[in-house]
PDB file of C-alpha atoms in Angstrom:
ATOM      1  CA  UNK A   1      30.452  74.213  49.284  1.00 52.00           C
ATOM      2  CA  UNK A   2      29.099  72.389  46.224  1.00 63.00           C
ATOM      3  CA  UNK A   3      30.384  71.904  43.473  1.00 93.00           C
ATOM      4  CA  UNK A   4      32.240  70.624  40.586  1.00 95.00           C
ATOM      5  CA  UNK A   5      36.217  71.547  40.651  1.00 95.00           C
ATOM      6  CA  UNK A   6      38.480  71.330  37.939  1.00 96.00           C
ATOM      7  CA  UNK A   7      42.259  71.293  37.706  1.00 95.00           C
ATOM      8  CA  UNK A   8      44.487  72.619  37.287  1.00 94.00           C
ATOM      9  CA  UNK A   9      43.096  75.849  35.684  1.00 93.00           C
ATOM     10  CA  UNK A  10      46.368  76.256  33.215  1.00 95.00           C
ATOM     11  CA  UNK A  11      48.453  73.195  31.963  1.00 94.00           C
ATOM     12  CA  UNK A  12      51.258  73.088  29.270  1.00 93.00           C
ATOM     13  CA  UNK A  13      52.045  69.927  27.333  1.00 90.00           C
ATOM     14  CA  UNK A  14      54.862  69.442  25.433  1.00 90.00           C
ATOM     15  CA  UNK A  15      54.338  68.104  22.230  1.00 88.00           C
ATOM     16  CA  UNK A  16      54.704  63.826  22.304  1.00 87.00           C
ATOM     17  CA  UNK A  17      53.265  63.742  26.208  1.00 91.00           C
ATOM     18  CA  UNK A  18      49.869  62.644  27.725  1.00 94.00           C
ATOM     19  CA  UNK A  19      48.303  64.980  29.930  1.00 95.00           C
ATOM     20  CA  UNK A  20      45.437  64.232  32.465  1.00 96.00           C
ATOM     21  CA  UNK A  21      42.633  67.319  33.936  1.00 97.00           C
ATOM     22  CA  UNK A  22      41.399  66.428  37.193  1.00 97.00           C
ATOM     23  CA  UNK A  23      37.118  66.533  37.426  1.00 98.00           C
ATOM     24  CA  UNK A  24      35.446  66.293  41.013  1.00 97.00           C
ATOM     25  CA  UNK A  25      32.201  66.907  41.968  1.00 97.00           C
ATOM     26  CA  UNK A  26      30.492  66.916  44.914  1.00 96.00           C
ATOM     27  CA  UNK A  27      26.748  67.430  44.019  1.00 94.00           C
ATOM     28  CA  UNK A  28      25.909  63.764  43.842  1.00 93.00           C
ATOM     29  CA  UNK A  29      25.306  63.587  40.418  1.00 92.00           C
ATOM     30  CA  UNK A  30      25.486  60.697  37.929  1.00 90.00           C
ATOM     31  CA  UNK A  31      26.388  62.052  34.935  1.00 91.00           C
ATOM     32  CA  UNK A  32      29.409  63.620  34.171  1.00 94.00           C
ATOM     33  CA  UNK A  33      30.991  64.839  30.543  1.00 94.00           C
ATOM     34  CA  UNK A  34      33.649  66.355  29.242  1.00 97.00           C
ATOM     35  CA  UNK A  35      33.435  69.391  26.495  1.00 96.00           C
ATOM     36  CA  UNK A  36      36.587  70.922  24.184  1.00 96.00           C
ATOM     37  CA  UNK A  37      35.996  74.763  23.804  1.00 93.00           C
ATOM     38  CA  UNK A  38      37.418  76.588  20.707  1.00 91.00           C
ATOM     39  CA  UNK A  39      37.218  79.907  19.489  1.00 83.00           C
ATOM     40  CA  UNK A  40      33.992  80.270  17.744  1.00 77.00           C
ATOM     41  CA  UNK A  41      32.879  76.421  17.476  1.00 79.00           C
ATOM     42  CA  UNK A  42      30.874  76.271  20.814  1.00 86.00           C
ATOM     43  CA  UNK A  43      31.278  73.363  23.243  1.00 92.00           C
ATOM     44  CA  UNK A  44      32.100  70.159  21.379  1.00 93.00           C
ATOM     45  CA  UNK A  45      31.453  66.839  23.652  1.00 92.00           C
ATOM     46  CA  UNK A  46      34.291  64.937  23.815  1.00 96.00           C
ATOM     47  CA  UNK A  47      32.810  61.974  26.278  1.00 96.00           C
ATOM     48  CA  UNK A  48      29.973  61.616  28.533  1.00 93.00           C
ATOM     49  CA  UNK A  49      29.556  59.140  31.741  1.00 94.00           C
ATOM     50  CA  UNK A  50      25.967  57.965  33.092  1.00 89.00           C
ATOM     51  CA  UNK A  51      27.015  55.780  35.815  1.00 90.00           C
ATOM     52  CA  UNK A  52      30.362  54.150  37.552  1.00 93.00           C
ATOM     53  CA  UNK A  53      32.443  52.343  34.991  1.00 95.00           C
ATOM     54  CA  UNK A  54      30.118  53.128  31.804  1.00 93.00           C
ATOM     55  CA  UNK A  55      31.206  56.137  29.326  1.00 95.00           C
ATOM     56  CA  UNK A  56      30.646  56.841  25.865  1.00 93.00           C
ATOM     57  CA  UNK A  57      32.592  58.654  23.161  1.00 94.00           C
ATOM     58  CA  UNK A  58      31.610  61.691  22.404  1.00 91.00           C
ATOM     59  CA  UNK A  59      31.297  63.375  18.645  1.00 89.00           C
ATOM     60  CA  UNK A  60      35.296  64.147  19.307  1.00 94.00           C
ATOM     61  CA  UNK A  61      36.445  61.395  21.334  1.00 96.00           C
ATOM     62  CA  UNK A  62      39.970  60.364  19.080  1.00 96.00           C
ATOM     63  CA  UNK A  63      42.798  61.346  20.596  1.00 96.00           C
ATOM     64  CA  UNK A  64      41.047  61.173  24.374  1.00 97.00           C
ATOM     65  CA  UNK A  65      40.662  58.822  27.179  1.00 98.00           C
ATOM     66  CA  UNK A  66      38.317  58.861  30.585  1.00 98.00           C
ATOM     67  CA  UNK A  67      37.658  56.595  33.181  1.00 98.00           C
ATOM     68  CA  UNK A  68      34.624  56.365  35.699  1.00 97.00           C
ATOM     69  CA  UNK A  69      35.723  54.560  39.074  1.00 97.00           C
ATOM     70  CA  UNK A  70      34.075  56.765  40.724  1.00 97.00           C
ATOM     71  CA  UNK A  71      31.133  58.549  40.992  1.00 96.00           C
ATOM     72  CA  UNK A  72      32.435  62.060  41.738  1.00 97.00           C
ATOM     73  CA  UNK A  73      35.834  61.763  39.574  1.00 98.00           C
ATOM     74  CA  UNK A  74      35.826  62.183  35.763  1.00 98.00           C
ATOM     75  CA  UNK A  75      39.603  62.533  34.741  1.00 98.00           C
ATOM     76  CA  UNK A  76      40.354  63.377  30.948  1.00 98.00           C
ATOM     77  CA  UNK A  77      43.423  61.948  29.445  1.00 97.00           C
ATOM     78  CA  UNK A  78      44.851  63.924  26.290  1.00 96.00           C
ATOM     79  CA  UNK A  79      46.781  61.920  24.648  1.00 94.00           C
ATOM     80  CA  UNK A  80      49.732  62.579  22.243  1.00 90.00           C
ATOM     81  CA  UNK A  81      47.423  60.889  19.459  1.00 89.00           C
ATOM     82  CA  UNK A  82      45.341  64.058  19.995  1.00 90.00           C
ATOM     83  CA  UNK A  83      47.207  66.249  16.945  1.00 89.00           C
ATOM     84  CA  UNK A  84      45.502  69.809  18.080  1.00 91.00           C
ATOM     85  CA  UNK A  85      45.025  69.396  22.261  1.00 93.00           C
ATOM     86  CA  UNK A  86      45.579  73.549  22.705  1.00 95.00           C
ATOM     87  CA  UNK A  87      41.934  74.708  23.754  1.00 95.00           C
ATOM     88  CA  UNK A  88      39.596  75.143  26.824  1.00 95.00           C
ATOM     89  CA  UNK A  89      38.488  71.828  28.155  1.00 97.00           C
ATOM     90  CA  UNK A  90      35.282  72.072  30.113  1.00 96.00           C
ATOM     91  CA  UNK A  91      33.851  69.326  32.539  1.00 97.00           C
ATOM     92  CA  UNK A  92      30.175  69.282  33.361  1.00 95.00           C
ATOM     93  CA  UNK A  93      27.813  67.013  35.252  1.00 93.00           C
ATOM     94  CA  UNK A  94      23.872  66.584  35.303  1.00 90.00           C
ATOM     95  CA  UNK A  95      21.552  65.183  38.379  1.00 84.00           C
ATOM     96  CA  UNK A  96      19.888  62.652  35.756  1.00 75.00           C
ATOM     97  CA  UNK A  97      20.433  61.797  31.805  1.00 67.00           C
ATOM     98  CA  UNK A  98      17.474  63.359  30.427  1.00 71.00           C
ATOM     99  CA  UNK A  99      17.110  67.156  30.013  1.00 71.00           C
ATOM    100  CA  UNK A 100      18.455  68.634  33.719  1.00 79.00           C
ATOM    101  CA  UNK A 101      20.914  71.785  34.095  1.00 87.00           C
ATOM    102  CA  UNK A 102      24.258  71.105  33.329  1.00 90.00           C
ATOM    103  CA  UNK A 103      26.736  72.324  36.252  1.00 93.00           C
ATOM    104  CA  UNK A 104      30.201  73.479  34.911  1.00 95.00           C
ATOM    105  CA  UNK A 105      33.723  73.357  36.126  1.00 95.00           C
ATOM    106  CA  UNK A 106      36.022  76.350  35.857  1.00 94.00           C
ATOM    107  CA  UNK A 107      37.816  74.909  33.167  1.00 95.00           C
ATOM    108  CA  UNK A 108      41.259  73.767  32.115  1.00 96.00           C
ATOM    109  CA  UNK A 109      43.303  75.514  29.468  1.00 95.00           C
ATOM    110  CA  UNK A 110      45.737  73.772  28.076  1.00 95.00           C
ATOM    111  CA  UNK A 111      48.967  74.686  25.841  1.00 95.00           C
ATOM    112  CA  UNK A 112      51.157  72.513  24.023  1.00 90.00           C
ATOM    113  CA  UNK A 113      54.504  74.001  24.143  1.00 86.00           C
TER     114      UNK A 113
ATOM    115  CA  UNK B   1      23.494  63.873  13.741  1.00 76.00           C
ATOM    116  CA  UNK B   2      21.882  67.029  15.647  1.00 82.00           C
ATOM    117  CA  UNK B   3      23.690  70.374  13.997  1.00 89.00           C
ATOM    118  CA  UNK B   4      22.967  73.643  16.105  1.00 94.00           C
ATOM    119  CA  UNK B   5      23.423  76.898  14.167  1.00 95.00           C
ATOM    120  CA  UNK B   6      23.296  79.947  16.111  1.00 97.00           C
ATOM    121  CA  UNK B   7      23.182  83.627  15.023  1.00 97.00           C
ATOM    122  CA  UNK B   8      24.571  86.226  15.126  1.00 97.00           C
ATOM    123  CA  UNK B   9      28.583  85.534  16.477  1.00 95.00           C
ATOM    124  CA  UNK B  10      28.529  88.960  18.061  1.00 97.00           C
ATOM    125  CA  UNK B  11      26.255  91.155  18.746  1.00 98.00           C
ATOM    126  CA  UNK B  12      26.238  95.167  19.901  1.00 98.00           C
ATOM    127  CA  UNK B  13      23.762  96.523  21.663  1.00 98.00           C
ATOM    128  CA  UNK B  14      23.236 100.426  23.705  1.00 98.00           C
ATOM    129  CA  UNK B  15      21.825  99.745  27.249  1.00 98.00           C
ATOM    130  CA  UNK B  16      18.380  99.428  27.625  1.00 97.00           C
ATOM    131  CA  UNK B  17      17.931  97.911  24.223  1.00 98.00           C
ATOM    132  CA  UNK B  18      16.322  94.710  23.525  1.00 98.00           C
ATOM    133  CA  UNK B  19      18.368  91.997  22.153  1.00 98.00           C
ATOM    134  CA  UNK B  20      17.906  88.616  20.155  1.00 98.00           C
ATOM    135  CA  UNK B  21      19.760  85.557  19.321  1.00 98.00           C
ATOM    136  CA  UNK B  22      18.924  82.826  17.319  1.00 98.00           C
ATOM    137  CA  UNK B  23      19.402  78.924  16.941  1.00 98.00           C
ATOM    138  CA  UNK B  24      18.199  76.585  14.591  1.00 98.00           C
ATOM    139  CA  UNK B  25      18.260  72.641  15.144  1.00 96.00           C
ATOM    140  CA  UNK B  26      18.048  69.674  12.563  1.00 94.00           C
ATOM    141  CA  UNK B  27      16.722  66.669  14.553  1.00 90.00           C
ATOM    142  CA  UNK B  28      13.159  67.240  15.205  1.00 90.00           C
ATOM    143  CA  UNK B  29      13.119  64.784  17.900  1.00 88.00           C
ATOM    144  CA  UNK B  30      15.128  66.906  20.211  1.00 90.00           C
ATOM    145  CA  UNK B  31      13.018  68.382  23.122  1.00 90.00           C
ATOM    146  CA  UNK B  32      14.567  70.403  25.448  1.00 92.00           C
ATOM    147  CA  UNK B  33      16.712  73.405  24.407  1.00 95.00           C
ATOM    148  CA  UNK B  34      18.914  75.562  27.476  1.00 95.00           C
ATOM    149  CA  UNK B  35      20.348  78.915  27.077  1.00 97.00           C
ATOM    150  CA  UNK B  36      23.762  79.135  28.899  1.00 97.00           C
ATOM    151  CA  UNK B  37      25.669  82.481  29.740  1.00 97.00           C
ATOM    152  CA  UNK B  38      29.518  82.414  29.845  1.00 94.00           C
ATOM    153  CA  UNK B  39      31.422  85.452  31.236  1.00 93.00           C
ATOM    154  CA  UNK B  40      34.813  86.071  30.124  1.00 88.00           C
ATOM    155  CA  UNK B  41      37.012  83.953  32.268  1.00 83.00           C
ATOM    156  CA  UNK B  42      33.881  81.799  33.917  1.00 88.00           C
ATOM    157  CA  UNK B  43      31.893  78.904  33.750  1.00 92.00           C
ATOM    158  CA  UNK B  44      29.321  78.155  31.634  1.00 93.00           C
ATOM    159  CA  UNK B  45      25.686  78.842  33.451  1.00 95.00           C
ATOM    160  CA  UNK B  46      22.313  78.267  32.749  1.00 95.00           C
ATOM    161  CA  UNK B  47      20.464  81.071  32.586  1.00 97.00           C
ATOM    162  CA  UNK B  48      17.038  79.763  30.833  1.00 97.00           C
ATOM    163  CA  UNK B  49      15.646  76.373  29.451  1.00 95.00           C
ATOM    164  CA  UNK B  50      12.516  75.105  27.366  1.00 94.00           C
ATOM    165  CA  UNK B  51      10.926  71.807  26.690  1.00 91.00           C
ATOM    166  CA  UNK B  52       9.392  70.479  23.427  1.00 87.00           C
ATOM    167  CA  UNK B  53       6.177  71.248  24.620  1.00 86.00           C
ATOM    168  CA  UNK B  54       6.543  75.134  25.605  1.00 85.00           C
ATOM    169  CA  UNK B  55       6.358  77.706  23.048  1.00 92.00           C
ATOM    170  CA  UNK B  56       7.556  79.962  25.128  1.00 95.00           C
ATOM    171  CA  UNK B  57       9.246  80.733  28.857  1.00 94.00           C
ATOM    172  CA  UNK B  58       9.939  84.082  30.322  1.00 96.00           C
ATOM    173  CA  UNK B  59      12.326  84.963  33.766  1.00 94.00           C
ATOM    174  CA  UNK B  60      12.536  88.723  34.422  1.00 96.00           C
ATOM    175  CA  UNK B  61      14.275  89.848  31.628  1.00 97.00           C
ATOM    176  CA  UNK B  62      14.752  86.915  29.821  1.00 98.00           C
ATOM    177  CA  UNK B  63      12.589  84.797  27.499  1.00 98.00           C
ATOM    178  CA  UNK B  64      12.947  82.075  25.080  1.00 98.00           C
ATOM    179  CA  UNK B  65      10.380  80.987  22.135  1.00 97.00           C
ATOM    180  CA  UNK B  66      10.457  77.812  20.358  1.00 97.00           C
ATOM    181  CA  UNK B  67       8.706  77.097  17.060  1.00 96.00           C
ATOM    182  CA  UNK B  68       9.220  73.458  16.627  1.00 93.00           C
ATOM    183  CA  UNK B  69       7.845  73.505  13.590  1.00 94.00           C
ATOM    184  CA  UNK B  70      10.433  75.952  11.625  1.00 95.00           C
ATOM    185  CA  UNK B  71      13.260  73.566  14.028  1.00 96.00           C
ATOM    186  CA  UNK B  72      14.505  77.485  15.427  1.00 96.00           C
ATOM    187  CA  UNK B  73      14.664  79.207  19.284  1.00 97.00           C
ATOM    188  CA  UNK B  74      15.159  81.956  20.228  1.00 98.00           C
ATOM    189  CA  UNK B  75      16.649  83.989  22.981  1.00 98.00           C
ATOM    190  CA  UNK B  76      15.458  87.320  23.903  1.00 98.00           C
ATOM    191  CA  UNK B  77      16.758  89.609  26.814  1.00 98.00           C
ATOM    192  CA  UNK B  78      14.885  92.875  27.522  1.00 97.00           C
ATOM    193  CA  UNK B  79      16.555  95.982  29.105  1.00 98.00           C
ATOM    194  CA  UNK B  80      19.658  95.260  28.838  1.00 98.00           C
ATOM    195  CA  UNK B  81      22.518  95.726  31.078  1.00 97.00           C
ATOM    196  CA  UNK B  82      26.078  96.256  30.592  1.00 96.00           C
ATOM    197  CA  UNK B  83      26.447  92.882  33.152  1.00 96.00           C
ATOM    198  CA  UNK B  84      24.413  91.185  30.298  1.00 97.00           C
ATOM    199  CA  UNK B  85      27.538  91.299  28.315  1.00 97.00           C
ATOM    200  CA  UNK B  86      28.878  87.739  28.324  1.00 97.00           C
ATOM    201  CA  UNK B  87      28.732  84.661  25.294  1.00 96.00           C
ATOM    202  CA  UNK B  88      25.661  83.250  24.868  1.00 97.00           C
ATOM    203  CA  UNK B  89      25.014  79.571  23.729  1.00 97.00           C
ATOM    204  CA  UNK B  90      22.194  77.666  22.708  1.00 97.00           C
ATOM    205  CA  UNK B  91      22.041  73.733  22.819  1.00 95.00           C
ATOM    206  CA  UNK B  92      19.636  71.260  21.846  1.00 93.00           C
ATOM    207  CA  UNK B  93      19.577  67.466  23.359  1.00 88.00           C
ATOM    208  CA  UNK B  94      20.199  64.667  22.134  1.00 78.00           C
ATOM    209  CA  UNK B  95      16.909  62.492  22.331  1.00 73.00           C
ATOM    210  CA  UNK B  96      17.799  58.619  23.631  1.00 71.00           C
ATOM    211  CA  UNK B  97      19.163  59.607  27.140  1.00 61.00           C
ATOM    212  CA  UNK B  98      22.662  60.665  28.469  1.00 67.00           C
ATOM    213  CA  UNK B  99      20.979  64.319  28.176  1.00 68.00           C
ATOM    214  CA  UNK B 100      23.575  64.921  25.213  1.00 80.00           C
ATOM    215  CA  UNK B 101      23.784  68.212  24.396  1.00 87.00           C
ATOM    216  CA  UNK B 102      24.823  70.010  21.183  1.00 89.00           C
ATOM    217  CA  UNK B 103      25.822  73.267  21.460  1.00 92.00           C
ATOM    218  CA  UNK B 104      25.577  76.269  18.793  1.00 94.00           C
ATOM    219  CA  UNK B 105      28.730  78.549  17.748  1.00 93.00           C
ATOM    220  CA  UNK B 106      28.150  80.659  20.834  1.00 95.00           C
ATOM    221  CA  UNK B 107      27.267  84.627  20.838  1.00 97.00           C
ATOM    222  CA  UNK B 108      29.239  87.330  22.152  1.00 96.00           C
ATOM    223  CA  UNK B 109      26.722  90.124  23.711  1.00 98.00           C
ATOM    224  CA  UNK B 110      28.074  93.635  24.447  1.00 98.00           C
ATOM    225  CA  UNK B 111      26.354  96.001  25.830  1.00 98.00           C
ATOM    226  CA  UNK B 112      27.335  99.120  25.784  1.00 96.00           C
ATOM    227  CA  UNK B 113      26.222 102.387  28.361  1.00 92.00           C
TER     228      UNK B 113
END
């Protein structure tokens, strides 16, 4: 079954710790990025991936790390530099870079206790 | 940068009405412009998509204009059904590559028997 699988679906943080959500996908697609979901502000891009070992920050990339060893793995690192991390994290990927569907995970919610 | 404003934040509707959302964009150099649908507790899905050089794209129920000129797009679903009830979000790309997107505010849809 194709795909792109995220997890876990819940995670709590305490305050002071990284975290890291899990992003695999199986559709054999090169691009891969990585949204923050808030109440009423949309899908903000935190960082995007074209191809193994290349990413770029996104328009809310502080407080965040990726890496991009391999093609179908995208894992998001919240760090505790991140001051607000409580929101819905969504992982996406695209066949190509220029104007395709995006395919979305389930999504990770995470907490900071 | 690319700002996406989308209108209204909710949005009520009796079954069998017609409905309409809104988005305008700032960078007139973006050129493609999806629609996704986002039930409560799913994934993000793409539901509809146009390219700079469409004015307008219809699937069943569903169409989208563009007017590139006023920078807006528009949404418009036709007989609708209470399983239309979901948040709606517009996007507009990021011209350059990486197919960027930048997402509106979102709009939450209920339709109502």
């Amino acid at each position: 079954d194709g795909g792109i699988t995220q997890s876990p679906k819940y995670l709590f943080r305490k305050e002071g710790q990284n975290v890291t959500l899990s992003c695999e996908q199986n559709l054999n697609h090169d691009a891969m990025y990585w949204y923050r979901q808030d109440p009423g502000q949309g899908l903000r891009l935190i960082y995007y991936s074209q191809i193994v070992n290349d990413f770029q920050k996104g328009d809310i990339a502080e407080g965040y790390s990726v890496s991009r060893e391999k093609k179908e793995s995208f894992p998001l690192t919240v760090t505790s530099a991140q001051k607000n991390p409580t929101a819905f994290y969504l992982c996406a990927s695209t066949i190509g870079t220029t104007n395709t569907e995006a395919f979305f995970g389930q999504g990770t919610r995470l907490t900071v206790v | 940068g690319e700002n996406v404003e989308q209108h209204p934040s909710t949005l009520s509707v009796q079954e069998g009405d017609s409905a309409v959302i809104k988005c305008t964009y700032s960078d007139s150099a973006s050129n493609y412009f999806p629609w996704y649908k986002q039930e409560l507790g799913k994934r993000p899905q793409l539901i509809i998509d146009i390219r700079s050089n469409v004015g307008e794209k219809k699937d069943q129920r569903i169409a989208v204009t563009l007017n590139k000129t006023a920078k807006h797009f528009s949404l418009h679903i036709t007989e609708t059904q209470p399983e239309d009830s979901a948040v709606y979000f517009c996007a507009a790309s990021i011209p350059g590559g990486y197919n960027k997107l930048i997402f509106g505010a979102g709009t939450r849809l209920a339709v109502h028997p």
